[in-house]
Structure formats: structure tokens, C-alpha cells
GROMACS .gro file of C-alpha atoms in nm:
model
  120
    1MET     CA    1  -1.145  -1.826   1.877
    2HIS     CA    2  -1.299  -1.685   1.603
    3ASN     CA    3  -1.335  -1.944   1.245
    4PRO     CA    4  -1.167  -1.729   1.054
    5LEU     CA    5  -1.394  -1.818   0.718
    6PHE     CA    6  -1.756  -1.826   0.968
    7VAL     CA    7  -1.625  -1.496   1.020
    8GLY     CA    8  -1.551  -1.421   0.632
    9VAL     CA    9  -1.927  -1.551   0.515
   10LEU     CA   10  -2.049  -1.328   0.873
   11LEU     CA   11  -1.896  -0.983   0.752
   12SER     CA   12  -1.953  -1.091   0.335
   13LEU     CA   13  -2.308  -1.064   0.446
   14ASP     CA   14  -2.287  -0.688   0.609
   15PRO     CA   15  -2.134  -0.489   0.495
   16LEU     CA   16  -2.024  -0.204   0.800
   17ALA     CA   17  -1.948  -0.453   0.954
   18ALA     CA   18  -1.675  -0.557   0.669
   19GLN     CA   19  -1.600  -0.214   0.662
   20ALA     CA   20  -1.561  -0.163   1.018
   21GLN     CA   21  -1.243  -0.468   1.000
   22ARG     CA   22  -1.142  -0.341   0.699
   23VAL     CA   23  -1.032   0.024   0.958
   24ARG     CA   24  -0.934  -0.236   1.250
   25GLU     CA   25  -0.693  -0.385   1.071
   26VAL     CA   26  -0.604  -0.032   0.871
   27ALA     CA   27  -0.504   0.220   1.147
   28PRO     CA   28  -0.252   0.074   1.264
   29ILE     CA   29  -0.039   0.025   0.976
   30VAL     CA   30  -0.200   0.505   0.849
   31GLN     CA   31  -0.190   0.598   1.269
   32GLU     CA   32   0.155   0.670   1.262
   33ARG     CA   33   0.152   0.876   0.983
   34LEU     CA   34  -0.198   1.132   1.093
   35ARG     CA   35  -0.193   1.394   1.220
   36GLU     CA   36  -0.501   1.383   1.209
   37LEU     CA   37  -0.800   1.206   1.200
   38SER     CA   38  -0.933   1.382   0.937
   39GLN     CA   39  -0.651   1.283   0.723
   40PHE     CA   40  -0.748   0.914   0.774
   41GLU     CA   41  -0.969   0.873   0.453
   42SER     CA   42  -0.673   1.020   0.289
   43TYR     CA   43  -0.462   0.803   0.360
   44ALA     CA   44  -0.674   0.467   0.317
   45ALA     CA   45  -0.925   0.549   0.123
   46PHE     CA   46  -0.737   0.322  -0.168
   47LEU     CA   47  -0.765   0.042   0.076
   48PHE     CA   48  -1.163   0.055   0.067
   49GLY     CA   49  -1.250   0.125  -0.318
   50PRO     CA   50  -1.065   0.129  -0.666
   51ALA     CA   51  -0.860   0.325  -0.660
   52VAL     CA   52  -0.845   0.666  -0.773
   53TYR     CA   53  -0.534   0.759  -0.961
   54ASP     CA   54  -0.381   1.165  -0.927
   55ASP     CA   55  -0.298   1.275  -1.291
   56GLU     CA   56  -0.041   1.510  -1.136
   57ALA     CA   57   0.119   1.209  -0.914
   58VAL     CA   58   0.083   0.989  -1.221
   59GLY     CA   59   0.267   1.223  -1.422
   60ARG     CA   60   0.527   1.253  -1.170
   61VAL     CA   61   0.569   0.938  -1.301
   62VAL     CA   62   0.514   0.878  -1.624
   63ASP     CA   63   0.747   1.129  -1.702
   64ASP     CA   64   1.029   0.986  -1.465
   65PRO     CA   65   1.324   0.801  -1.649
   66ASP     CA   66   1.364   0.631  -1.338
   67ALA     CA   67   1.004   0.522  -1.288
   68PRO     CA   68   1.046   0.175  -1.577
   69ARG     CA   69   1.357   0.062  -1.390
   70ALA     CA   70   1.199   0.135  -1.032
   71LEU     CA   71   0.914  -0.017  -1.067
   72GLU     CA   72   0.996  -0.342  -1.263
   73SER     CA   73   1.309  -0.470  -1.018
   74ALA     CA   74   0.958  -0.408  -0.726
   75ARG     CA   75   0.761  -0.592  -0.899
   76ALA     CA   76   1.040  -0.883  -0.997
   77ALA     CA   77   1.053  -0.853  -0.597
   78LEU     CA   78   0.779  -0.826  -0.454
   79GLU     CA   79   0.698  -1.162  -0.736
   80ARG     CA   80   1.004  -1.343  -0.505
   81LEU     CA   81   0.809  -1.320  -0.151
   82VAL     CA   82   0.587  -1.607  -0.010
   83GLU     CA   83   0.441  -1.375   0.231
   84TRP     CA   84   0.252  -1.072   0.234
   85THR     CA   85   0.341  -0.820   0.556
   86ALA     CA   86   0.464  -0.516   0.607
   87THR     CA   87   0.753  -0.569   0.707
   88SER     CA   88   0.874  -0.891   0.427
   89ILE     CA   89   0.702  -0.600   0.180
   90GLU     CA   90   0.985  -0.280   0.330
   91GLU     CA   91   1.265  -0.612   0.294
   92ALA     CA   92   1.140  -0.677  -0.086
   93LEU     CA   93   1.134  -0.294  -0.190
   94ARG     CA   94   1.503  -0.244   0.048
   95ALA     CA   95   1.691  -0.540  -0.141
   96ALA     CA   96   1.531  -0.438  -0.434
   97CYS     CA   97   1.726  -0.063  -0.397
   98ASP     CA   98   2.086  -0.247  -0.319
   99GLU     CA   99   2.049  -0.458  -0.598
  100THR     CA  100   1.922  -0.157  -0.876
  101GLY     CA  101   2.138   0.143  -0.678
  102LEU     CA  102   1.810   0.344  -0.688
  103LYS     CA  103   1.755   0.549  -0.310
  104PRO     CA  104   1.412   0.436  -0.164
  105ARG     CA  105   1.211   0.687  -0.250
  106VAL     CA  106   1.307   0.623  -0.624
  107LEU     CA  107   1.243   0.326  -0.578
  108PHE     CA  108   0.868   0.324  -0.331
  109GLY     CA  109   0.703   0.664  -0.516
  110PRO     CA  110   0.645   0.473  -0.910
  111VAL     CA  111   0.559   0.218  -0.652
  112ARG     CA  112   0.288   0.403  -0.475
  113VAL     CA  113   0.148   0.584  -0.695
  114ALA     CA  114   0.053   0.221  -0.924
  115VAL     CA  115  -0.074   0.075  -0.570
  116SER     CA  116  -0.341   0.355  -0.404
  117GLY     CA  117  -0.267   0.648  -0.765
  118ARG     CA  118  -0.160   0.912  -0.513
  119SER     CA  119   0.210   0.966  -0.391
  120VAL     CA  120   0.095   0.977  -0.041
   0.00000   0.00000   0.00000
């Protein structure tokens, strides 16, 4: 078994190795949404560099009267998390939907734009 600290030091010395490791971590999460491998970048680019915000997506969030409540409830739900896993994050956001009465698409949409800069 590799020492995670040692692996981290090695990856920090080799940016290509670090990116390859990130692709290995992200691929299982993104692959269920892909129809073609060429779509990987559009789904995961925000994980590899600064988010590039889609003006149209941001505009829809700004114009959505439910967005402030959705974002605040998502922030509060995520703030309480001890463990940050895909499952715990999804459960927290679904609980926020139940608490606010907002449908998942109404709550998840603004969160997705805030995190990734895109609606997809």
C-alpha cells in the first residue's frame, strides 16, 4: 500500500501525473453521463482549473426567484456534513429539498452553476 503523503509529494512534482490521477478519480463519476469520450472535458473541466462561467446559465440563476433560497438551504445543509462523499452530498441536498419544499431540479440547478459555472 502506498503512503498517501508520499504519493502526494510525487504527484506535486509531476503535474502530468497529478492530472492523470485526477482523471482516474473523476472518470467513474462522469462516465455515467457521457455518451462519447469527447464529452469528458465539457462535464469535468471545472475540476481541472478555474471555473469558466456560462453567462446564460448564470443569468437563469440570477433571474430565478427561488435561487437565493435554494443556495442558502444548500449551503446550510452542506455546512453540516462531516464526510464529503458523493452520497453524503446528495443526501444532504435532497434533505434540503424536503426541508424547503423545493424540487430537486430547482435546488440542484443553482448549486451546479455556483460550483461548476455550468448548468450541466
